[in-house]
């Protein structure tokens, strides 16, 4: 059994993705073809693959138009850059046949080197040393080191705001229902949900709930497929129940906050960073604090020193609005209980 075929346990849900897990998964997807080519031809050309938001692997390899390894590597990198800009991806990697000097080794050795990139800007080089004898390839244990990456575009979110929050390296794509005016146990009965396991300080399950100060509680959807059904059930709550629904998509730089009273939509505030760094669309009668929050964000952008649009400050306007109304932001920790 070769090193890259070792099992890594159960596949975690996409919202618990980490770079180390995804880099290993990408390497395990790329190495079999490299092994086959080494065994039959003694060499292999650079190849690439991307990972979608659900963890699926997509080969991304342009046609071979040159025998020059550097040109081939540049072509694969260019194809991956085009792919991650056209579609939501959370990771990507390129594999190449290289001569490397591993830590502690007496001299150079041949290795299949997987250069990995993550959408949060991190990267790694994973070298799988190998020997090739009579058409049989034997891989040794992988050697990891941190590395840069030039595949994903720069992250445009305000990094300092989330510095103390729970890590979410693959980026958040979640929905949160903020509910006030009904006790948490009564809310769960109305929604047909029950608690399912011990609580954590991060929302690790598909659906979680946390009680907040001032009578608010938050229903956290890690899988947005759950959101429509919950929204319909919450609309049948009594007139005294207040609901604020916010969707956060860091991959697409989109946020939207919507306020409901008695199941009726009263206002919404939405930002789409793909339209403009300063896109902001409102409907109804948003809360009175919104203009002040917009002014604060514009002032921060001016004082930040970043070029206009380099960081998507407007992304956080719906987030800041929900925080002003409920005291909670999605990057904060809370006592979350998993639900089923």
PDB file of C-alpha atoms in Angstrom, residues 32-295:
ATOM      1  CA  UNK A  32      -3.080   7.943  -8.943  1.00  0.00           C
ATOM      2  CA  UNK A  33      -2.770   9.398 -12.451  1.00  0.00           C
ATOM      3  CA  UNK A  34       0.784  10.532 -11.707  1.00  0.00           C
ATOM      4  CA  UNK A  35       1.576   7.003 -10.494  1.00  0.00           C
ATOM      5  CA  UNK A  36       0.175   5.438 -13.661  1.00  0.00           C
ATOM      6  CA  UNK A  37       2.180   7.755 -15.895  1.00  0.00           C
ATOM      7  CA  UNK A  38       5.360   7.169 -13.916  1.00  0.00           C
ATOM      8  CA  UNK A  39       4.921   3.412 -14.145  1.00  0.00           C
ATOM      9  CA  UNK A  40       4.288   3.456 -17.912  1.00  0.00           C
ATOM     10  CA  UNK A  41       6.303   6.459 -19.127  1.00  0.00           C
ATOM     11  CA  UNK A  42       8.726   7.312 -16.343  1.00  0.00           C
ATOM     12  CA  UNK A  43       7.503  10.949 -16.213  1.00  0.00           C
ATOM     13  CA  UNK A  44       4.279  12.921 -15.932  1.00  0.00           C
ATOM     14  CA  UNK A  45       3.248  16.426 -16.963  1.00  0.00           C
ATOM     15  CA  UNK A  46       1.823  18.898 -14.416  1.00  0.00           C
ATOM     16  CA  UNK A  47      -1.871  18.391 -13.669  1.00  0.00           C
ATOM     17  CA  UNK A  48      -4.412  20.361 -11.689  1.00  0.00           C
ATOM     18  CA  UNK A  49      -7.630  19.910  -9.764  1.00  0.00           C
ATOM     19  CA  UNK A  50     -10.064  22.120  -7.868  1.00  0.00           C
ATOM     20  CA  UNK A  51     -12.432  21.357  -4.994  1.00  0.00           C
ATOM     21  CA  UNK A  52     -15.985  22.677  -4.980  1.00  0.00           C
ATOM     22  CA  UNK A  53     -17.748  23.926  -1.868  1.00  0.00           C
ATOM     23  CA  UNK A  54     -19.127  20.451  -1.102  1.00  0.00           C
ATOM     24  CA  UNK A  55     -15.750  18.757  -1.370  1.00  0.00           C
ATOM     25  CA  UNK A  56     -16.098  17.375  -4.887  1.00  0.00           C
ATOM     26  CA  UNK A  57     -12.917  17.114  -6.961  1.00  0.00           C
ATOM     27  CA  UNK A  58     -12.886  18.608 -10.459  1.00  0.00           C
ATOM     28  CA  UNK A  59      -9.890  17.911 -12.765  1.00  0.00           C
ATOM     29  CA  UNK A  60      -8.624  21.143 -14.334  1.00  0.00           C
ATOM     30  CA  UNK A  61      -5.936  20.328 -16.886  1.00  0.00           C
ATOM     31  CA  UNK A  62      -5.440  22.269 -20.125  1.00  0.00           C
ATOM     32  CA  UNK A  63      -4.380  20.517 -23.349  1.00  0.00           C
ATOM     33  CA  UNK A  64      -0.657  19.755 -23.543  1.00  0.00           C
ATOM     34  CA  UNK A  65       0.813  22.253 -26.002  1.00  0.00           C
ATOM     35  CA  UNK A  66       4.457  22.271 -24.972  1.00  0.00           C
ATOM     36  CA  UNK A  67       7.160  19.929 -23.766  1.00  0.00           C
ATOM     37  CA  UNK A  68       8.642  22.610 -21.532  1.00  0.00           C
ATOM     38  CA  UNK A  69       7.803  21.835 -17.855  1.00  0.00           C
ATOM     39  CA  UNK A  70       7.744  25.522 -16.869  1.00  0.00           C
ATOM     40  CA  UNK A  71       5.317  26.362 -19.692  1.00  0.00           C
ATOM     41  CA  UNK A  72       3.089  23.429 -18.775  1.00  0.00           C
ATOM     42  CA  UNK A  73       3.069  24.496 -15.123  1.00  0.00           C
ATOM     43  CA  UNK A  74       2.100  28.036 -16.119  1.00  0.00           C
ATOM     44  CA  UNK A  75      -0.743  26.701 -18.263  1.00  0.00           C
ATOM     45  CA  UNK A  76      -2.145  24.605 -15.421  1.00  0.00           C
ATOM     46  CA  UNK A  77      -1.936  27.536 -12.994  1.00  0.00           C
ATOM     47  CA  UNK A  78      -3.697  29.773 -15.517  1.00  0.00           C
ATOM     48  CA  UNK A  79      -6.466  27.198 -16.017  1.00  0.00           C
ATOM     49  CA  UNK A  80      -6.998  26.929 -12.246  1.00  0.00           C
ATOM     50  CA  UNK A  81      -7.067  30.715 -11.824  1.00  0.00           C
ATOM     51  CA  UNK A  82      -9.748  30.921 -14.507  1.00  0.00           C
ATOM     52  CA  UNK A  83     -11.722  28.106 -12.879  1.00  0.00           C
ATOM     53  CA  UNK A  84     -11.793  29.558  -9.351  1.00  0.00           C
ATOM     54  CA  UNK A  85     -12.838  32.966 -10.667  1.00  0.00           C
ATOM     55  CA  UNK A  86     -15.689  31.476 -12.678  1.00  0.00           C
ATOM     56  CA  UNK A  87     -17.124  29.142 -10.010  1.00  0.00           C
ATOM     57  CA  UNK A  88     -17.218  28.850  -6.211  1.00  0.00           C
ATOM     58  CA  UNK A  89     -14.222  26.758  -5.137  1.00  0.00           C
ATOM     59  CA  UNK A  90     -12.661  26.228  -1.749  1.00  0.00           C
ATOM     60  CA  UNK A  91      -9.294  24.709  -2.709  1.00  0.00           C
ATOM     61  CA  UNK A  92      -7.100  23.871  -5.691  1.00  0.00           C
ATOM     62  CA  UNK A  93      -3.828  22.055  -6.341  1.00  0.00           C
ATOM     63  CA  UNK A  94      -1.180  21.368  -8.985  1.00  0.00           C
ATOM     64  CA  UNK A  95       0.963  18.230  -9.050  1.00  0.00           C
ATOM     65  CA  UNK A  96       4.380  18.192 -10.719  1.00  0.00           C
ATOM     66  CA  UNK A  97       7.337  15.845 -11.020  1.00  0.00           C
ATOM     67  CA  UNK A  98      10.257  17.469  -9.160  1.00  0.00           C
ATOM     68  CA  UNK A  99      13.700  16.845  -7.739  1.00  0.00           C
ATOM     69  CA  UNK A 100      13.689  17.915  -4.097  1.00  0.00           C
ATOM     70  CA  UNK A 101      15.845  17.771  -0.990  1.00  0.00           C
ATOM     71  CA  UNK A 102      13.719  16.603   1.919  1.00  0.00           C
ATOM     72  CA  UNK A 103      14.465  17.606   5.516  1.00  0.00           C
ATOM     73  CA  UNK A 104      17.142  15.325   6.940  1.00  0.00           C
ATOM     74  CA  UNK A 105      17.875  13.695   3.585  1.00  0.00           C
ATOM     75  CA  UNK A 106      21.467  13.172   2.455  1.00  0.00           C
ATOM     76  CA  UNK A 107      20.785  14.310  -1.095  1.00  0.00           C
ATOM     77  CA  UNK A 108      18.143  15.068  -3.714  1.00  0.00           C
ATOM     78  CA  UNK A 109      15.311  12.679  -4.490  1.00  0.00           C
ATOM     79  CA  UNK A 110      12.444  12.480  -6.962  1.00  0.00           C
ATOM     80  CA  UNK A 111       9.026  13.457  -5.652  1.00  0.00           C
ATOM     81  CA  UNK A 112       5.529  14.206  -6.805  1.00  0.00           C
ATOM     82  CA  UNK A 113       5.024  17.678  -5.368  1.00  0.00           C
ATOM     83  CA  UNK A 114       1.461  18.874  -4.805  1.00  0.00           C
ATOM     84  CA  UNK A 115       1.219  22.671  -4.576  1.00  0.00           C
ATOM     85  CA  UNK A 116      -2.014  23.437  -2.736  1.00  0.00           C
ATOM     86  CA  UNK A 117      -3.982  26.663  -2.478  1.00  0.00           C
ATOM     87  CA  UNK A 118      -6.928  27.616  -0.265  1.00  0.00           C
ATOM     88  CA  UNK A 119      -9.468  30.352  -0.810  1.00  0.00           C
ATOM     89  CA  UNK A 120      -8.434  32.073   2.448  1.00  0.00           C
ATOM     90  CA  UNK A 121      -4.977  32.716   0.994  1.00  0.00           C
ATOM     91  CA  UNK A 122      -3.054  29.906   2.678  1.00  0.00           C
ATOM     92  CA  UNK A 123      -1.002  27.407   0.747  1.00  0.00           C
ATOM     93  CA  UNK A 124       1.224  24.361   1.209  1.00  0.00           C
ATOM     94  CA  UNK A 125       3.731  22.250  -0.676  1.00  0.00           C
ATOM     95  CA  UNK A 126       3.303  18.520  -0.094  1.00  0.00           C
ATOM     96  CA  UNK A 127       6.132  16.347  -1.444  1.00  0.00           C
ATOM     97  CA  UNK A 128       5.509  12.636  -1.959  1.00  0.00           C
ATOM     98  CA  UNK A 129       8.967  11.078  -2.549  1.00  0.00           C
ATOM     99  CA  UNK A 130       8.965   8.006  -4.738  1.00  0.00           C
ATOM    100  CA  UNK A 131      11.167   5.302  -6.192  1.00  0.00           C
ATOM    101  CA  UNK A 132      10.619   3.774  -9.602  1.00  0.00           C
ATOM    102  CA  UNK A 133      12.018   0.248 -10.097  1.00  0.00           C
ATOM    103  CA  UNK A 134      11.063  -1.968 -13.055  1.00  0.00           C
ATOM    104  CA  UNK A 135       7.854  -0.027 -13.638  1.00  0.00           C
ATOM    105  CA  UNK A 136       6.778  -0.173  -9.986  1.00  0.00           C
ATOM    106  CA  UNK A 137       6.254   3.098  -8.136  1.00  0.00           C
ATOM    107  CA  UNK A 138       6.641   3.211  -4.366  1.00  0.00           C
ATOM    108  CA  UNK A 139       5.715   6.398  -2.521  1.00  0.00           C
ATOM    109  CA  UNK A 140       7.175   7.397   0.816  1.00  0.00           C
ATOM    110  CA  UNK A 141       5.503   9.442   3.561  1.00  0.00           C
ATOM    111  CA  UNK A 142       4.585  12.977   2.510  1.00  0.00           C
ATOM    112  CA  UNK A 143       6.622  15.981   3.646  1.00  0.00           C
ATOM    113  CA  UNK A 144       4.669  19.200   4.273  1.00  0.00           C
ATOM    114  CA  UNK A 145       5.772  22.799   4.317  1.00  0.00           C
ATOM    115  CA  UNK A 146       3.887  26.070   4.142  1.00  0.00           C
ATOM    116  CA  UNK A 147       3.843  27.825   0.822  1.00  0.00           C
ATOM    117  CA  UNK A 148       2.371  30.776  -0.987  1.00  0.00           C
ATOM    118  CA  UNK A 149      -0.346  30.600  -3.590  1.00  0.00           C
ATOM    119  CA  UNK A 150      -1.310  32.637  -6.632  1.00  0.00           C
ATOM    120  CA  UNK A 151      -4.443  30.781  -7.732  1.00  0.00           C
ATOM    121  CA  UNK A 152      -7.215  32.381  -5.683  1.00  0.00           C
ATOM    122  CA  UNK A 153      -7.871  36.127  -5.826  1.00  0.00           C
ATOM    123  CA  UNK A 154      -7.108  38.118  -2.665  1.00  0.00           C
ATOM    124  CA  UNK A 155      -9.702  37.855   0.086  1.00  0.00           C
ATOM    125  CA  UNK A 156     -11.716  41.088   0.207  1.00  0.00           C
ATOM    126  CA  UNK A 157     -13.270  40.625   3.655  1.00  0.00           C
ATOM    127  CA  UNK A 158     -12.214  42.673   6.675  1.00  0.00           C
ATOM    128  CA  UNK A 159      -9.830  40.186   8.352  1.00  0.00           C
ATOM    129  CA  UNK A 160      -9.346  42.053  11.636  1.00  0.00           C
ATOM    130  CA  UNK A 161     -13.061  41.874  12.478  1.00  0.00           C
ATOM    131  CA  UNK A 162     -12.956  38.067  12.563  1.00  0.00           C
ATOM    132  CA  UNK A 163      -9.531  37.703  14.154  1.00  0.00           C
ATOM    133  CA  UNK A 164     -10.965  36.406  17.443  1.00  0.00           C
ATOM    134  CA  UNK A 165     -13.850  34.432  15.944  1.00  0.00           C
ATOM    135  CA  UNK A 166     -14.122  30.692  15.265  1.00  0.00           C
ATOM    136  CA  UNK A 167     -11.957  29.592  12.335  1.00  0.00           C
ATOM    137  CA  UNK A 168     -13.813  29.014   9.093  1.00  0.00           C
ATOM    138  CA  UNK A 169     -11.015  28.688   6.548  1.00  0.00           C
ATOM    139  CA  UNK A 170     -13.254  27.565   3.717  1.00  0.00           C
ATOM    140  CA  UNK A 171     -15.448  30.622   4.202  1.00  0.00           C
ATOM    141  CA  UNK A 172     -18.923  30.949   5.644  1.00  0.00           C
ATOM    142  CA  UNK A 173     -21.978  30.259   3.513  1.00  0.00           C
ATOM    143  CA  UNK A 174     -24.678  30.156   6.174  1.00  0.00           C
ATOM    144  CA  UNK A 175     -28.097  31.409   7.205  1.00  0.00           C
ATOM    145  CA  UNK A 176     -29.057  32.663  10.677  1.00  0.00           C
ATOM    146  CA  UNK A 177     -32.552  33.189  12.059  1.00  0.00           C
ATOM    147  CA  UNK A 178     -32.573  35.607  14.987  1.00  0.00           C
ATOM    148  CA  UNK A 179     -35.824  35.112  16.941  1.00  0.00           C
ATOM    149  CA  UNK A 180     -37.293  37.043  19.880  1.00  0.00           C
ATOM    150  CA  UNK A 181     -40.677  36.887  21.574  1.00  0.00           C
ATOM    151  CA  UNK A 182     -40.889  33.128  22.129  1.00  0.00           C
ATOM    152  CA  UNK A 183     -39.112  30.855  24.598  1.00  0.00           C
ATOM    153  CA  UNK A 184     -36.448  28.580  23.035  1.00  0.00           C
ATOM    154  CA  UNK A 185     -38.226  25.353  24.059  1.00  0.00           C
ATOM    155  CA  UNK A 186     -41.528  26.606  22.641  1.00  0.00           C
ATOM    156  CA  UNK A 187     -39.759  27.655  19.454  1.00  0.00           C
ATOM    157  CA  UNK A 188     -38.292  24.177  19.034  1.00  0.00           C
ATOM    158  CA  UNK A 189     -41.702  22.564  19.520  1.00  0.00           C
ATOM    159  CA  UNK A 190     -43.203  24.876  16.918  1.00  0.00           C
ATOM    160  CA  UNK A 191     -40.453  23.991  14.431  1.00  0.00           C
ATOM    161  CA  UNK A 192     -40.620  20.259  15.180  1.00  0.00           C
ATOM    162  CA  UNK A 193     -36.995  20.185  16.340  1.00  0.00           C
ATOM    163  CA  UNK A 194     -35.230  18.674  19.329  1.00  0.00           C
ATOM    164  CA  UNK A 195     -31.779  19.008  20.828  1.00  0.00           C
ATOM    165  CA  UNK A 196     -29.309  16.427  19.583  1.00  0.00           C
ATOM    166  CA  UNK A 197     -26.134  16.142  21.635  1.00  0.00           C
ATOM    167  CA  UNK A 198     -23.833  18.237  23.769  1.00  0.00           C
ATOM    168  CA  UNK A 199     -23.345  21.946  23.176  1.00  0.00           C
ATOM    169  CA  UNK A 200     -20.228  23.585  21.787  1.00  0.00           C
ATOM    170  CA  UNK A 201     -18.967  27.142  21.521  1.00  0.00           C
ATOM    171  CA  UNK A 202     -19.089  26.935  17.728  1.00  0.00           C
ATOM    172  CA  UNK A 203     -21.964  25.875  15.436  1.00  0.00           C
ATOM    173  CA  UNK A 204     -20.505  22.542  14.324  1.00  0.00           C
ATOM    174  CA  UNK A 205     -23.728  20.686  13.472  1.00  0.00           C
ATOM    175  CA  UNK A 206     -25.892  21.109  10.389  1.00  0.00           C
ATOM    176  CA  UNK A 207     -28.506  22.975  12.441  1.00  0.00           C
ATOM    177  CA  UNK A 208     -27.814  24.585  15.840  1.00  0.00           C
ATOM    178  CA  UNK A 209     -29.427  26.936  18.325  1.00  0.00           C
ATOM    179  CA  UNK A 210     -28.003  29.328  20.902  1.00  0.00           C
ATOM    180  CA  UNK A 211     -29.841  31.453  23.464  1.00  0.00           C
ATOM    181  CA  UNK A 212     -28.632  35.064  23.496  1.00  0.00           C
ATOM    182  CA  UNK A 213     -29.077  37.986  25.903  1.00  0.00           C
ATOM    183  CA  UNK A 214     -32.089  40.314  25.676  1.00  0.00           C
ATOM    184  CA  UNK A 215     -34.445  37.471  24.787  1.00  0.00           C
ATOM    185  CA  UNK A 216     -32.959  36.649  21.390  1.00  0.00           C
ATOM    186  CA  UNK A 217     -32.034  33.185  20.201  1.00  0.00           C
ATOM    187  CA  UNK A 218     -30.276  32.231  16.981  1.00  0.00           C
ATOM    188  CA  UNK A 219     -31.043  29.273  14.717  1.00  0.00           C
ATOM    189  CA  UNK A 220     -27.887  28.612  12.693  1.00  0.00           C
ATOM    190  CA  UNK A 221     -28.149  26.798   9.330  1.00  0.00           C
ATOM    191  CA  UNK A 222     -24.866  25.389   8.071  1.00  0.00           C
ATOM    192  CA  UNK A 223     -26.766  23.878   5.157  1.00  0.00           C
ATOM    193  CA  UNK A 224     -28.857  26.521   3.400  1.00  0.00           C
ATOM    194  CA  UNK A 225     -31.195  23.788   2.137  1.00  0.00           C
ATOM    195  CA  UNK A 226     -32.783  23.921   5.623  1.00  0.00           C
ATOM    196  CA  UNK A 227     -33.539  27.648   5.482  1.00  0.00           C
ATOM    197  CA  UNK A 228     -36.701  27.755   3.296  1.00  0.00           C
ATOM    198  CA  UNK A 229     -38.590  25.259   5.449  1.00  0.00           C
ATOM    199  CA  UNK A 230     -37.634  27.049   8.653  1.00  0.00           C
ATOM    200  CA  UNK A 231     -38.668  30.393   7.192  1.00  0.00           C
ATOM    201  CA  UNK A 232     -42.120  29.044   6.312  1.00  0.00           C
ATOM    202  CA  UNK A 233     -42.635  27.639   9.811  1.00  0.00           C
ATOM    203  CA  UNK A 234     -41.388  30.826  11.480  1.00  0.00           C
ATOM    204  CA  UNK A 235     -43.896  32.829   9.431  1.00  0.00           C
ATOM    205  CA  UNK A 236     -46.713  31.087  11.317  1.00  0.00           C
ATOM    206  CA  UNK A 237     -45.507  32.323  14.709  1.00  0.00           C
ATOM    207  CA  UNK A 238     -47.677  34.807  16.597  1.00  0.00           C
ATOM    208  CA  UNK A 239     -47.760  38.548  15.985  1.00  0.00           C
ATOM    209  CA  UNK A 240     -45.491  39.207  18.958  1.00  0.00           C
ATOM    210  CA  UNK A 241     -42.602  37.188  17.532  1.00  0.00           C
ATOM    211  CA  UNK A 242     -39.783  39.118  15.864  1.00  0.00           C
ATOM    212  CA  UNK A 243     -37.566  37.376  13.309  1.00  0.00           C
ATOM    213  CA  UNK A 244     -34.454  38.631  11.556  1.00  0.00           C
ATOM    214  CA  UNK A 245     -32.966  36.393   8.881  1.00  0.00           C
ATOM    215  CA  UNK A 246     -29.442  36.980   7.609  1.00  0.00           C
ATOM    216  CA  UNK A 247     -27.616  35.082   4.884  1.00  0.00           C
ATOM    217  CA  UNK A 248     -23.829  35.290   4.621  1.00  0.00           C
ATOM    218  CA  UNK A 249     -21.940  34.046   1.578  1.00  0.00           C
ATOM    219  CA  UNK A 250     -18.264  34.874   1.925  1.00  0.00           C
ATOM    220  CA  UNK A 251     -17.453  32.995  -1.284  1.00  0.00           C
ATOM    221  CA  UNK A 252     -19.567  35.379  -3.366  1.00  0.00           C
ATOM    222  CA  UNK A 253     -19.198  38.449  -1.078  1.00  0.00           C
ATOM    223  CA  UNK A 254     -22.972  38.605  -0.556  1.00  0.00           C
ATOM    224  CA  UNK A 255     -24.963  39.368   2.584  1.00  0.00           C
ATOM    225  CA  UNK A 256     -28.652  40.030   3.149  1.00  0.00           C
ATOM    226  CA  UNK A 257     -30.581  40.836   6.332  1.00  0.00           C
ATOM    227  CA  UNK A 258     -34.378  40.721   6.392  1.00  0.00           C
ATOM    228  CA  UNK A 259     -36.720  41.714   9.211  1.00  0.00           C
ATOM    229  CA  UNK A 260     -40.118  40.098   9.825  1.00  0.00           C
ATOM    230  CA  UNK A 261     -42.956  40.927  12.206  1.00  0.00           C
ATOM    231  CA  UNK A 262     -45.787  38.450  12.592  1.00  0.00           C
ATOM    232  CA  UNK A 263     -44.465  36.513   9.617  1.00  0.00           C
ATOM    233  CA  UNK A 264     -44.589  39.558   7.300  1.00  0.00           C
ATOM    234  CA  UNK A 265     -41.429  40.977   5.751  1.00  0.00           C
ATOM    235  CA  UNK A 266     -40.932  44.563   6.932  1.00  0.00           C
ATOM    236  CA  UNK A 267     -37.491  45.475   5.577  1.00  0.00           C
ATOM    237  CA  UNK A 268     -34.374  44.100   3.929  1.00  0.00           C
ATOM    238  CA  UNK A 269     -30.794  45.285   3.440  1.00  0.00           C
ATOM    239  CA  UNK A 270     -28.638  43.430   0.910  1.00  0.00           C
ATOM    240  CA  UNK A 271     -25.115  43.685  -0.495  1.00  0.00           C
ATOM    241  CA  UNK A 272     -23.753  41.926  -3.592  1.00  0.00           C
ATOM    242  CA  UNK A 273     -20.019  42.394  -3.912  1.00  0.00           C
ATOM    243  CA  UNK A 274     -20.009  40.922  -7.433  1.00  0.00           C
ATOM    244  CA  UNK A 275     -22.107  43.902  -8.553  1.00  0.00           C
ATOM    245  CA  UNK A 276     -20.058  46.579  -6.806  1.00  0.00           C
ATOM    246  CA  UNK A 277     -17.935  47.012  -3.682  1.00  0.00           C
ATOM    247  CA  UNK A 278     -20.463  49.655  -2.615  1.00  0.00           C
ATOM    248  CA  UNK A 279     -23.644  47.869  -3.645  1.00  0.00           C
ATOM    249  CA  UNK A 280     -26.442  48.257  -1.084  1.00  0.00           C
ATOM    250  CA  UNK A 281     -30.111  47.619  -1.826  1.00  0.00           C
ATOM    251  CA  UNK A 282     -32.848  48.255   0.733  1.00  0.00           C
ATOM    252  CA  UNK A 283     -36.578  47.539   0.715  1.00  0.00           C
ATOM    253  CA  UNK A 284     -39.351  48.549   3.088  1.00  0.00           C
ATOM    254  CA  UNK A 285     -38.386  50.653   6.083  1.00  0.00           C
ATOM    255  CA  UNK A 286     -35.009  49.505   7.444  1.00  0.00           C
ATOM    256  CA  UNK A 287     -34.101  50.207  11.093  1.00  0.00           C
ATOM    257  CA  UNK A 288     -33.220  53.807  11.916  1.00  0.00           C
ATOM    258  CA  UNK A 289     -29.633  52.894  12.811  1.00  0.00           C
ATOM    259  CA  UNK A 290     -28.767  51.873   9.228  1.00  0.00           C
ATOM    260  CA  UNK A 291     -27.558  55.284   7.931  1.00  0.00           C
ATOM    261  CA  UNK A 292     -25.154  55.590  10.857  1.00  0.00           C
ATOM    262  CA  UNK A 293     -23.765  52.121  10.214  1.00  0.00           C
ATOM    263  CA  UNK A 294     -23.220  52.953   6.541  1.00  0.00           C
ATOM    264  CA  UNK A 295     -21.429  56.170   7.512  1.00  0.00           C
TER     265      UNK A 295
END
